[in-house]
mmCIF file of C-alpha atoms and ligand atoms in Angstrom:
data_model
loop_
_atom_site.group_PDB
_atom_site.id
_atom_site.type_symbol
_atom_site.label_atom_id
_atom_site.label_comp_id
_atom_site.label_asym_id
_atom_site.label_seq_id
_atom_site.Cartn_x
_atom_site.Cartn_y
_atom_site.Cartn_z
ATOM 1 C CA UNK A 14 0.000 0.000 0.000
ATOM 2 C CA UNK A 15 1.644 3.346 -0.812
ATOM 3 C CA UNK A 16 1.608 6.263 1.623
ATOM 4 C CA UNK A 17 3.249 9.628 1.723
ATOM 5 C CA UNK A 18 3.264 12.470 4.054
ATOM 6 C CA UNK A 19 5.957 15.168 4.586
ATOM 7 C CA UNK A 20 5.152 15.305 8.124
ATOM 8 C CA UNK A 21 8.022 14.970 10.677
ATOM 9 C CA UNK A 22 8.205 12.402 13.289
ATOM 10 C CA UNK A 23 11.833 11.868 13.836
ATOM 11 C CA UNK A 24 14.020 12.502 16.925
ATOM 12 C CA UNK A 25 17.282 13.616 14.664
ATOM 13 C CA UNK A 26 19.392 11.787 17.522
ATOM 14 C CA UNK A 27 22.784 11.924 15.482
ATOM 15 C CA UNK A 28 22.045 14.611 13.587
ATOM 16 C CA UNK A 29 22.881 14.702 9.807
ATOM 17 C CA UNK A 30 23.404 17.398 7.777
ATOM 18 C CA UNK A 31 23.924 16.626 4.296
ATOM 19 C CA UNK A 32 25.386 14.806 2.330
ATOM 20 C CA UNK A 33 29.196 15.394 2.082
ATOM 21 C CA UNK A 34 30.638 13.083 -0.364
ATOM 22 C CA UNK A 35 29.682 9.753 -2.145
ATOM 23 C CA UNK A 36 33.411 7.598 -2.409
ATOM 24 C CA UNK A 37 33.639 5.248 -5.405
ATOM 25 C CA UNK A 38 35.565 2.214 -5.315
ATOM 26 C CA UNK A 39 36.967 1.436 -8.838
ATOM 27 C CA UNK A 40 39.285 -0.705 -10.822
ATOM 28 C CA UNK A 41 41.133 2.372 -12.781
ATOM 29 C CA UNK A 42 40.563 5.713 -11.205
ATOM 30 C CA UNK A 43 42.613 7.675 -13.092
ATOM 31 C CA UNK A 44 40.255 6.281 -16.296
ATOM 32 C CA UNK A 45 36.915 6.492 -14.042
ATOM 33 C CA UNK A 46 38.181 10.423 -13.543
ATOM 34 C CA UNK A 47 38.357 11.154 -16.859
ATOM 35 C CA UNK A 48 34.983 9.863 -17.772
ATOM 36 C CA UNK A 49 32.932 11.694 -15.157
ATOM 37 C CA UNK A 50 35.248 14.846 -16.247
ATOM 38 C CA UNK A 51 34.319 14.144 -19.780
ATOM 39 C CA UNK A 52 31.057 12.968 -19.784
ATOM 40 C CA UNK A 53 28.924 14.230 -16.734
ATOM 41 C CA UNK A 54 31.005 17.613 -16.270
ATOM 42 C CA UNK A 55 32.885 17.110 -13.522
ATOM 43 C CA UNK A 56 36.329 19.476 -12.534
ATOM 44 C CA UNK A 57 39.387 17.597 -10.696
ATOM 45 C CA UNK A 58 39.877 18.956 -7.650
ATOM 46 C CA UNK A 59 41.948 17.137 -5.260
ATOM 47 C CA UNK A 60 44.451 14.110 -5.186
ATOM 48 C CA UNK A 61 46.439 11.711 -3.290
ATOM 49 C CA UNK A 62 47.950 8.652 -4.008
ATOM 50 C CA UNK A 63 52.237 8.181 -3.925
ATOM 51 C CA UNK A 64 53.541 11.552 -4.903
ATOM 52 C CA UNK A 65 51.308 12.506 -1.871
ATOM 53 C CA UNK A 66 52.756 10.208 0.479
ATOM 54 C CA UNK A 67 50.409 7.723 0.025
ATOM 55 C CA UNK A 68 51.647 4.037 -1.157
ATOM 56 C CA UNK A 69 49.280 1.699 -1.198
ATOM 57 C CA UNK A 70 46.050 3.832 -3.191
ATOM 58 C CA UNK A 71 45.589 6.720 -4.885
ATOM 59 C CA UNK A 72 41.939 8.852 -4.998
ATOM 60 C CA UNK A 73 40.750 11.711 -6.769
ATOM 61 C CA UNK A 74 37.889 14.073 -5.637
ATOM 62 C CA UNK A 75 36.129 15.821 -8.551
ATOM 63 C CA UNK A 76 33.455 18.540 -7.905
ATOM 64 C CA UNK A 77 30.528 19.674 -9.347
ATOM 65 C CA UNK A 78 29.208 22.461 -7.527
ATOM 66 C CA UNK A 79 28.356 21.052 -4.600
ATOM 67 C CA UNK A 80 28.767 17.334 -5.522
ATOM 68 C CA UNK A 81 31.649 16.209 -4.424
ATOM 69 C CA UNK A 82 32.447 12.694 -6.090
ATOM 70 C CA UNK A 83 35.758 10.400 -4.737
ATOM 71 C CA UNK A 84 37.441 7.566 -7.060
ATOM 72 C CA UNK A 85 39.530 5.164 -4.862
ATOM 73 C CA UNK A 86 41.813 2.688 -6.307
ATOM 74 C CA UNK A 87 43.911 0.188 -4.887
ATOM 75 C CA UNK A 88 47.962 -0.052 -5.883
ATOM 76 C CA UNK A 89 48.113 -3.766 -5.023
ATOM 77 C CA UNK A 90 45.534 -6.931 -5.312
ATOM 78 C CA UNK A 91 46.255 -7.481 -1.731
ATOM 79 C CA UNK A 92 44.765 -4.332 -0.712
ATOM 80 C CA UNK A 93 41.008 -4.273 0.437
ATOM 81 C CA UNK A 94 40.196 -1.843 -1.487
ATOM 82 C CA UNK A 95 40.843 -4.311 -4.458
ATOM 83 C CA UNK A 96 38.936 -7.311 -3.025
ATOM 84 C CA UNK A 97 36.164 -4.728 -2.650
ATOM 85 C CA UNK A 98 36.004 -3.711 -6.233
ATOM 86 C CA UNK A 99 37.214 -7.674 -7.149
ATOM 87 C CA UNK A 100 33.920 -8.591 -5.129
ATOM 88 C CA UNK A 101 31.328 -5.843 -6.445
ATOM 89 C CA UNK A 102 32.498 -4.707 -9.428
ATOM 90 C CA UNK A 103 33.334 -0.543 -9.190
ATOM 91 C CA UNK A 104 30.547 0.812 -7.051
ATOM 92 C CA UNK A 105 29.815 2.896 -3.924
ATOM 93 C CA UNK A 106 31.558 2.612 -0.333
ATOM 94 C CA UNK A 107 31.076 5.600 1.309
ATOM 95 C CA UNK A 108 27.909 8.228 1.724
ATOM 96 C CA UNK A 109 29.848 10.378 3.549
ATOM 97 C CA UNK A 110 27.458 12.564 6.235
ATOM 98 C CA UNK A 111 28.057 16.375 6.972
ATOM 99 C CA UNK A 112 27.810 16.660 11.037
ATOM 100 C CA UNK A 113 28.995 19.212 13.555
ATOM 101 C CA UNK A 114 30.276 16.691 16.130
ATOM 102 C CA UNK A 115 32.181 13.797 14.363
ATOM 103 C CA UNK A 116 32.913 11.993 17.596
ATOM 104 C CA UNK A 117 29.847 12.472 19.291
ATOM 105 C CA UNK A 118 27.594 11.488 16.098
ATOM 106 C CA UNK A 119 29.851 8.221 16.210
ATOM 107 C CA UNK A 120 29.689 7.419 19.676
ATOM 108 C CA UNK A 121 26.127 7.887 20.032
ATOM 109 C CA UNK A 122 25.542 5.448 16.793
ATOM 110 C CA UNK A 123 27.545 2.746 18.003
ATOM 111 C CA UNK A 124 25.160 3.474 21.044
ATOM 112 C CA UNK A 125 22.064 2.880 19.539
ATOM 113 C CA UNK A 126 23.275 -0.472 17.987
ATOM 114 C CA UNK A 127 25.043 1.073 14.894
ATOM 115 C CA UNK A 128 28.226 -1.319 13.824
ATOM 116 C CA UNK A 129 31.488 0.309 13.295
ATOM 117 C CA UNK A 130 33.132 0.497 10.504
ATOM 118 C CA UNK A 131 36.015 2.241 11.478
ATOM 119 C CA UNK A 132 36.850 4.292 14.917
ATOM 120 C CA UNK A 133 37.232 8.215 14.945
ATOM 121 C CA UNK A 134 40.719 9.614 13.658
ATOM 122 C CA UNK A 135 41.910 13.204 13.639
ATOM 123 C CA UNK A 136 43.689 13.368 10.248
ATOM 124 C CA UNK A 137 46.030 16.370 10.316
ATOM 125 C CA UNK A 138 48.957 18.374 8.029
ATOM 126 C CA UNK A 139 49.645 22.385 8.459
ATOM 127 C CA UNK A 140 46.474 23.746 7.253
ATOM 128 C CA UNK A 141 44.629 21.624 10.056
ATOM 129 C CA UNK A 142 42.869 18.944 11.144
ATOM 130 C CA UNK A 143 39.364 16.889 10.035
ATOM 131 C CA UNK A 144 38.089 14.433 12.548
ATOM 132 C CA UNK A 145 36.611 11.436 10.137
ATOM 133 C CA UNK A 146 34.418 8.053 12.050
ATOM 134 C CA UNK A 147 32.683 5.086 9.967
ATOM 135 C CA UNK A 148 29.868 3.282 10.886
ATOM 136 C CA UNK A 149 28.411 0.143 8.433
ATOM 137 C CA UNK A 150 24.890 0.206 6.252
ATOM 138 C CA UNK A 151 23.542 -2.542 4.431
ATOM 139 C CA UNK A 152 26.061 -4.731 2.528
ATOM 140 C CA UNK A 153 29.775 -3.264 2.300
ATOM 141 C CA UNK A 154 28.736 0.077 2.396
ATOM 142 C CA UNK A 155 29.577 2.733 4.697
ATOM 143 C CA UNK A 156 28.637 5.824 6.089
ATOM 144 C CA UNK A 157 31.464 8.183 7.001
ATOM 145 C CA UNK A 158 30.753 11.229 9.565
ATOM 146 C CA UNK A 159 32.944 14.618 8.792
ATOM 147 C CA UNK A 160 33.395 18.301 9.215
ATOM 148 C CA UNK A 161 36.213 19.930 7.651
ATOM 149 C CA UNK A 162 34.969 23.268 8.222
ATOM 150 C CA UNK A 163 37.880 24.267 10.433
ATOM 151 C CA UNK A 164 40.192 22.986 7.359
ATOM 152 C CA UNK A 165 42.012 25.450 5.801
ATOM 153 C CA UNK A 166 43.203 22.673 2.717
ATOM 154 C CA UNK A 167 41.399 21.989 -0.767
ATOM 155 C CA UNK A 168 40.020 18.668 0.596
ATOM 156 C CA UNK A 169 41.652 16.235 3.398
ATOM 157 C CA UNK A 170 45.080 16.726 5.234
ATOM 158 C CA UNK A 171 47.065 13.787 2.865
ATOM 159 C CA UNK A 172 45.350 15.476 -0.213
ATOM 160 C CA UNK A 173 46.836 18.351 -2.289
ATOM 161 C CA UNK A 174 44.752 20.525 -4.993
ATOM 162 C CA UNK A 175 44.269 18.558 -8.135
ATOM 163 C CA UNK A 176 43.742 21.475 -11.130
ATOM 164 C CA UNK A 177 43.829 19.795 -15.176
ATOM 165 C CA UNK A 178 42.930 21.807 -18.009
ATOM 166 C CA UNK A 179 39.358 22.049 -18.784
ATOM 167 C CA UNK A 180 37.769 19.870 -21.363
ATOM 168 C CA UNK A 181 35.809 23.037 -22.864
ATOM 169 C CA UNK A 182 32.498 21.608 -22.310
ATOM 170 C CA UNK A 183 29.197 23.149 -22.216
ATOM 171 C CA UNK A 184 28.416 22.401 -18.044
ATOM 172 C CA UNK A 185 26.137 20.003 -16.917
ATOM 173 C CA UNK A 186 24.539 22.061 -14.327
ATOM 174 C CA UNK A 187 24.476 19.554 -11.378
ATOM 175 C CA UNK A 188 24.093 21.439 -8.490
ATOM 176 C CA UNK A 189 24.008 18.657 -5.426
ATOM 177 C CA UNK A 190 23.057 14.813 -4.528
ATOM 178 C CA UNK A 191 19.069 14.830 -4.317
ATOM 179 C CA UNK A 192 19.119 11.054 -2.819
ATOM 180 C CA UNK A 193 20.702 8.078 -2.664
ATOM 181 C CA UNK A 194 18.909 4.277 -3.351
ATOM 182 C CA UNK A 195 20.120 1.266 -1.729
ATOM 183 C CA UNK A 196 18.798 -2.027 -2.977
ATOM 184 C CA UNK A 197 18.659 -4.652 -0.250
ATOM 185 C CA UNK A 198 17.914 -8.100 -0.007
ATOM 186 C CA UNK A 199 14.405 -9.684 -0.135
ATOM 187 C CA UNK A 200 12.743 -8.784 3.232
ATOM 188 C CA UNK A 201 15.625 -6.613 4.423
ATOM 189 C CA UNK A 202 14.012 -3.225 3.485
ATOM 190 C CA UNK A 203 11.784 -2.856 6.584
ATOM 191 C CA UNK A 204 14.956 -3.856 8.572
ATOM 192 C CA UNK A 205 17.098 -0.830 7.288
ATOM 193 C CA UNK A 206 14.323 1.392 7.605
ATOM 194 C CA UNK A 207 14.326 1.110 11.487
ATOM 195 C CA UNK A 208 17.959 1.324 11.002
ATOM 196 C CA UNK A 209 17.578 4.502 9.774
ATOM 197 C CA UNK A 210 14.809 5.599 11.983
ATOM 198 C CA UNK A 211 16.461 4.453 15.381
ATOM 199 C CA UNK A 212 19.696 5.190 14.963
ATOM 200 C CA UNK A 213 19.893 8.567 13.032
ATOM 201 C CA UNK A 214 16.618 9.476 13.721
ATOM 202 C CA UNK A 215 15.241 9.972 10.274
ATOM 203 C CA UNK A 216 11.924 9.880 9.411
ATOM 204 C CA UNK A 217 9.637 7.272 6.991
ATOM 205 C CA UNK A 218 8.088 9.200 4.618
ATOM 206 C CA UNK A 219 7.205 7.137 1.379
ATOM 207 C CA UNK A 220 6.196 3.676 1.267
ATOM 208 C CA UNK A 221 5.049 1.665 -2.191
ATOM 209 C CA UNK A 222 5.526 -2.117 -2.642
ATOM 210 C CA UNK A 223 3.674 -4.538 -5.478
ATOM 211 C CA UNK A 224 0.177 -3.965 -4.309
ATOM 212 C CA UNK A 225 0.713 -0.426 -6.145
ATOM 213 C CA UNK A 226 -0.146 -0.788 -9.846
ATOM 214 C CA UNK A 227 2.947 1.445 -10.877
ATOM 215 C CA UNK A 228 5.051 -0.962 -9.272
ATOM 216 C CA UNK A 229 3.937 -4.591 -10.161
ATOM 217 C CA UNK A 230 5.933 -4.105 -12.987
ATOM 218 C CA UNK A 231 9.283 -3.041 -12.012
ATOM 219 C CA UNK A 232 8.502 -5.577 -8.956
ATOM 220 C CA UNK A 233 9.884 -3.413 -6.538
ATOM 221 C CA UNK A 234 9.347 -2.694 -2.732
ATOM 222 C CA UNK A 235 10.213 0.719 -1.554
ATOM 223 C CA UNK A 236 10.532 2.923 1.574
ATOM 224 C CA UNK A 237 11.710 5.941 1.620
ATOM 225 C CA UNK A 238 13.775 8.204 4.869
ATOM 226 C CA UNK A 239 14.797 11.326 4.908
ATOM 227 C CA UNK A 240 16.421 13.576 7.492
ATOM 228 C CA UNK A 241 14.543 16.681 9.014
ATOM 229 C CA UNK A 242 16.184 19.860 6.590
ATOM 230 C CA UNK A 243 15.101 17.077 3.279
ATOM 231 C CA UNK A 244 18.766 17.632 2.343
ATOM 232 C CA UNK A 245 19.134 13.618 2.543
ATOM 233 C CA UNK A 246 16.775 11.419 1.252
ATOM 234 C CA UNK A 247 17.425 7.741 1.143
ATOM 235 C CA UNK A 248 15.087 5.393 -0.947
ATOM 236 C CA UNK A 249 15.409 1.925 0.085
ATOM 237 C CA UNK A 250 14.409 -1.103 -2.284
ATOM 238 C CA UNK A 251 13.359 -4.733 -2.349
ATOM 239 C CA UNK A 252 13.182 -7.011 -4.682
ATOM 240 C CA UNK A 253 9.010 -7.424 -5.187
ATOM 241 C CA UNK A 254 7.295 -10.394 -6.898
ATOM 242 C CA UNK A 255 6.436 -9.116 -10.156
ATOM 243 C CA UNK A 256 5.718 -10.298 -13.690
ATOM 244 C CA UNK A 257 8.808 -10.819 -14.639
ATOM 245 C CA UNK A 258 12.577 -10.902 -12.853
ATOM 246 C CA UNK A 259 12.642 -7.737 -10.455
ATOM 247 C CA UNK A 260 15.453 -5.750 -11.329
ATOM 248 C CA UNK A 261 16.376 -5.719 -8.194
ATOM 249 C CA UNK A 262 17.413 -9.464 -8.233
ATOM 250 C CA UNK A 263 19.392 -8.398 -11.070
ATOM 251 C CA UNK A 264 21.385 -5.543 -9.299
ATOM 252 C CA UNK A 265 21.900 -8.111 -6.394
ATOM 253 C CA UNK A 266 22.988 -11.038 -8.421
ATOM 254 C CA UNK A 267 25.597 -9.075 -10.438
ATOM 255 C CA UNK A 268 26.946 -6.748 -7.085
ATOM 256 C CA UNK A 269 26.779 -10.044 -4.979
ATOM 257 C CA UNK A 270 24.947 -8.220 -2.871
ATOM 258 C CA UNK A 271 22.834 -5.068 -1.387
ATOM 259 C CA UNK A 272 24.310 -2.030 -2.128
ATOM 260 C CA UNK A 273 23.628 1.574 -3.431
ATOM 261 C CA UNK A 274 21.977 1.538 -7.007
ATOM 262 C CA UNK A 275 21.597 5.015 -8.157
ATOM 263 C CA UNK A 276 22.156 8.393 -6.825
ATOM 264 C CA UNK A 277 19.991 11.536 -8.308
ATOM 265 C CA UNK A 278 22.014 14.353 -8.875
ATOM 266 C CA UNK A 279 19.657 17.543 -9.008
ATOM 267 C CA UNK A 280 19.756 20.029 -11.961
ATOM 268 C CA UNK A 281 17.782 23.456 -11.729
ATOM 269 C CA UNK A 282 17.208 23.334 -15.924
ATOM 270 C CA UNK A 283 17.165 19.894 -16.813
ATOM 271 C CA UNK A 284 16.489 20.428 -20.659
ATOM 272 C CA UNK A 285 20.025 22.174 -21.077
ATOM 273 C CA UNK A 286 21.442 19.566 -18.288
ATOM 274 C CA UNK A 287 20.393 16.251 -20.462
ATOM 275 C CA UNK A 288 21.427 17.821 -23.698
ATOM 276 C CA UNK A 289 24.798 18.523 -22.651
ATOM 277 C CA UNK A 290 25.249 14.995 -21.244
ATOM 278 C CA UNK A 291 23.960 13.743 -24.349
ATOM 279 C CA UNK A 292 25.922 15.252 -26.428
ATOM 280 C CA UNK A 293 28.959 14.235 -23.824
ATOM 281 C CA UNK A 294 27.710 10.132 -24.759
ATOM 282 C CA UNK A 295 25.817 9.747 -21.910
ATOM 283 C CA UNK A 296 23.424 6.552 -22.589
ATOM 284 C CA UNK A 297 19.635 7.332 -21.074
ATOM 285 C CA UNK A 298 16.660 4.659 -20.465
ATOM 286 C CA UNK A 299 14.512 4.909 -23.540
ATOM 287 C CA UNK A 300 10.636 5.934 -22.326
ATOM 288 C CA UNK A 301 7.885 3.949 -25.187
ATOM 289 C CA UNK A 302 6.734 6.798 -28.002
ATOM 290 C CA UNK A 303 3.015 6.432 -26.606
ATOM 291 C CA UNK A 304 4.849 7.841 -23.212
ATOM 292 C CA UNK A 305 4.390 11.560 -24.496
ATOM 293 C CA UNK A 306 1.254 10.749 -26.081
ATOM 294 C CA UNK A 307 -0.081 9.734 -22.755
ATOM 295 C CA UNK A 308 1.812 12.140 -20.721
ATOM 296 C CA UNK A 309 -0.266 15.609 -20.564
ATOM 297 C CA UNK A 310 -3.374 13.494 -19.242
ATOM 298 C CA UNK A 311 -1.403 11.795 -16.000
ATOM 299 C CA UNK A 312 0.770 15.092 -14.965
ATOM 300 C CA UNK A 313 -1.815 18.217 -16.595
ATOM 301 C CA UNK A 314 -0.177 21.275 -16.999
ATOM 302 C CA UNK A 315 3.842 21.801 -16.922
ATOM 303 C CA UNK A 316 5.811 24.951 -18.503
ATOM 304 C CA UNK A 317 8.098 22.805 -20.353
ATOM 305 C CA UNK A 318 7.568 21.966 -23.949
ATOM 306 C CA UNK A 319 6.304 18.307 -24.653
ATOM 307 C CA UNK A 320 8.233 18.098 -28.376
ATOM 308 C CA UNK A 321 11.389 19.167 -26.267
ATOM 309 C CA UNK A 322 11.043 16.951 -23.585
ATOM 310 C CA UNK A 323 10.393 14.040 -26.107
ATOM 311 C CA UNK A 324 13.356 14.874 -27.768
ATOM 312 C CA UNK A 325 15.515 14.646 -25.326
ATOM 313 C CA UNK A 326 13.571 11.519 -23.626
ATOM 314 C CA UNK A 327 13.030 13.414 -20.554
ATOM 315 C CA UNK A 328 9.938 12.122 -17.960
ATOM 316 C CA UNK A 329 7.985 13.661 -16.000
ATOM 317 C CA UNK A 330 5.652 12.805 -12.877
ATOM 318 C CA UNK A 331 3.499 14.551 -10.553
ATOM 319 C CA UNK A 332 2.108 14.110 -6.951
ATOM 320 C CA UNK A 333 0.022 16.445 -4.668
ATOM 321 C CA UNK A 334 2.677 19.003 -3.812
ATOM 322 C CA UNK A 335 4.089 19.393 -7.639
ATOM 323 C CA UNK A 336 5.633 17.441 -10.425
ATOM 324 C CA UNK A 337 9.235 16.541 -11.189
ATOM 325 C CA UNK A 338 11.901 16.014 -14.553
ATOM 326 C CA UNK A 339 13.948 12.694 -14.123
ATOM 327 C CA UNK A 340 15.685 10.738 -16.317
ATOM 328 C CA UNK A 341 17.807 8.007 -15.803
ATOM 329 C CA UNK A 342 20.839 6.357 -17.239
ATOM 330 C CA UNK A 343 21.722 3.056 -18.274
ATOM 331 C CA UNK A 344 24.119 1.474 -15.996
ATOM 332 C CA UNK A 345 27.608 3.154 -16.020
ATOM 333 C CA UNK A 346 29.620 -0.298 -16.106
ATOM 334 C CA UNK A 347 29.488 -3.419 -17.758
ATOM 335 C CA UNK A 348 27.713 -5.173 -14.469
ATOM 336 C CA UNK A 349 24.285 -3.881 -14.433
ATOM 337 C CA UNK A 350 23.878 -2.505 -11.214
ATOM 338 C CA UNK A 351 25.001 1.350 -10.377
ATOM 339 C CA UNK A 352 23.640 4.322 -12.740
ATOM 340 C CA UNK A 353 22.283 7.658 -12.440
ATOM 341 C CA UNK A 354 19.588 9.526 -12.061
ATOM 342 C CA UNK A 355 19.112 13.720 -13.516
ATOM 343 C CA UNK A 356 16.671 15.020 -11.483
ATOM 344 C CA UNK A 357 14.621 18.639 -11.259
ATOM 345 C CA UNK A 358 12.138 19.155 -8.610
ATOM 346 C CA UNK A 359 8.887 21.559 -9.370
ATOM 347 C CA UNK A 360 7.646 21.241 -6.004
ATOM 348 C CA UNK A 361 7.324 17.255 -6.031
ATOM 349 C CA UNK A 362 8.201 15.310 -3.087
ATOM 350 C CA UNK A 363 8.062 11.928 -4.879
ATOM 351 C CA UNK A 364 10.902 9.993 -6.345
ATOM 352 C CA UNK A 365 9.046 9.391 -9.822
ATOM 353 C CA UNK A 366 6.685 6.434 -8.797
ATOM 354 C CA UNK A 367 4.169 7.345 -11.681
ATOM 355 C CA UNK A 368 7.076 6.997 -13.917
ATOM 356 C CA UNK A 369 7.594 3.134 -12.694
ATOM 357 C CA UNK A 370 5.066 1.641 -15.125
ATOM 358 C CA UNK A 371 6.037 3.857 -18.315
ATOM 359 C CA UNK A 372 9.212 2.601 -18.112
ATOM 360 C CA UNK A 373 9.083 -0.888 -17.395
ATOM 361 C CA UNK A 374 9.167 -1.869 -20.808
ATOM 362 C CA UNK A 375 12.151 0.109 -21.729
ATOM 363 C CA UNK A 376 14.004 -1.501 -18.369
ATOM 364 C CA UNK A 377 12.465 -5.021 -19.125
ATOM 365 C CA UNK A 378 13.849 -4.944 -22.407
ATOM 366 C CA UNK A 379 17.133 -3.881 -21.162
ATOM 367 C CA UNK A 380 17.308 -6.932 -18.880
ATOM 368 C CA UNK A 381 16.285 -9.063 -22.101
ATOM 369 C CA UNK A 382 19.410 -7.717 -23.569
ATOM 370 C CA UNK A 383 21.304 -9.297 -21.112
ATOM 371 C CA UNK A 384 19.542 -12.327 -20.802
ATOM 372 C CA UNK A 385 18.579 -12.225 -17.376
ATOM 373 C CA UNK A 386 14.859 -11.580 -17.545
HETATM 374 FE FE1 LIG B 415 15.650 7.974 -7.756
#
């Protein structure tokens, strides 16, 4: 049964921010960087690795306003940032969380039953220091606490400025992280929603599973939880029985195991946003022709231009408080399992449910491709 209410009923016991950065593991970082330079518009901006001091990895942090994006990469097979990526494929580790307190956020986690994932350090070099403390989510991701406010450096003591000439590029125009999806396994989404709820005190605000017509298709379960300022909004899926394979069950077959699926990266103009990544290479989901024939009865009015938003395969959905533009990507690697979403918000709340049942043919067929439908 789906519900949704933007009411609060929290406790924001930790409490959170925003989101301060997502951290990639990859197999080839200095590759990975060049991509989301080239094709989603992001500008180097810090590095470490040997000529850093660093011997055994090497990461660079590329920013997009404020998205800040990390690509980690191992210097050795030994290292477990290699089994990591050997295990999952390249993928996320880290949502890192924006908090005053870093310590205090950690201990009172670990508190209310949180597992660690590592304890807090004070990482320091002569323009300061950043206090940094890990605690574990579902499968082998993390969730990093940090404020470098007090840091007078680019990034991270143990990173220096990373500047390379720019690509001249029309920009992307993604302005921050709008939320991040986990996938989890079969009957392990309520789980991580109390997880959420008890220990950092977010609140449940969306619920859909296969009873909902949109979904029966996509055979998904989802609940969403969001912290109390709506900067971070966590969507958290499980596999549903549908008509066919959930693609859920894909994602988890091919990561061997739960972990994040796609993260929506918010664009105020999302006509100019999708036409520059297009034009970059960027490979979208296809929506069915008789979506746009269809689409001014489900969402009414909208001040965008249907022919345009056709062109470009944009989608649109609407709920009581607005409507929204999404589109999403095909998966960014050979595994299907991690992609993006390009999201602007007109007042919507929702993450696009409406949008579900348009575009189950377009991901069905995708799975087809693959044989694993
Ligand atoms: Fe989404």
């Amino acid at each position: 049964m789906a519900f949704m209410t933007a009411d609060w009923n929290g406790t924001e016991s930790l409490p959170i921010e925003d989101f301060h950065h997502v951290e990639f593991y990859v197999g080839n970082a200095k590759q990975a960087a060049h991509f989301y330079r080239s094709a989603f518009g992001f500008e180097a901006f810090a590095y470490s690795g040997p000529e850093t001091g660093r011997r055994d990895a090497v990461s660079y942090v590329l920013k997009q306003n404020h998205i800040f994006i990390v690509l980690t990469t191992a210097l050795s097979s030994r290292h477990p940032v290699a089994e990591w990526q050997q295990k999952h494929g390249d993928g996320v580790k880290d949502i890192a969380f924006q908090v005053t307190d870093v310590r205090a956020c950690f201990e009172k986690a670990l508190k209310l039953g949180a597992k660690e994932a590592f304890a807090p350090r004070e990482l320091k070099d002569e323009k300061g220091s950043v206090w940094i403390a890990g605690i574990q989510t579902y499968g082998d991701t993390i969730h990093t606490f940090v404020n470098r406010q007090n840091y007078k450096g680019c990034w991270l003591p143990g990173f220096r400025e990373h500047k390379l000439p720019s690509l001249n590029r029309p920009s992307a125009g993604l302005k921050f992280i709008d939320h991040i999806v986990g996938n989890v396994e079969l009957g392990k989404m309520d789980h991580w929603t109390e997880y959420y709820k008890n220990i950092f005190g977010f609140t449940h605000f969306i619920r859909f599973d296969e009873t909902d017509i949109s979904t029966k298709f996509s055979a998904l379960k989802s609940n969403v939880v969001r912290n109390k300022n709506w900067h971070v909004k966590m969507p958290l899926n499980e596999p549903a029985k549908g008509l066919k394979k959930s693609q859920i069950e894909e994602f988890l077959d091919f990561y061997e195991g739960p972990g994040v699926q796609h993260i929506a990266l918010a664009t105020e103009n999302i006509v100019e946003t999708i036409s520059s990544l297009r034009a970059n290479g960027v490979e979208f989901l296809d929506a069915p022709d008789s979506y746009y024939e269809e689409l001014s009865g489900r969402v009414g009015q909208i001040a965008e231009d249907v022919k345009q938003l056709k062109n470009l395969g944009i989608l649109v959905d609407r709920d009581e408080e607005g409507y929204l533009l999404q589109l999403f990507t095909k998966p960014i690697e050979d595994r299907p399992t991690f992609f993006f979403e390009i999201i602007q918000r007109k007042g919507a709340l929702g993450f696009g449910q409406g949008n579900f049942q348009a575009l189950f043919e377009s991901i069905e067929k995708e799975q087809a491709k693959r044989g694993n439908l």
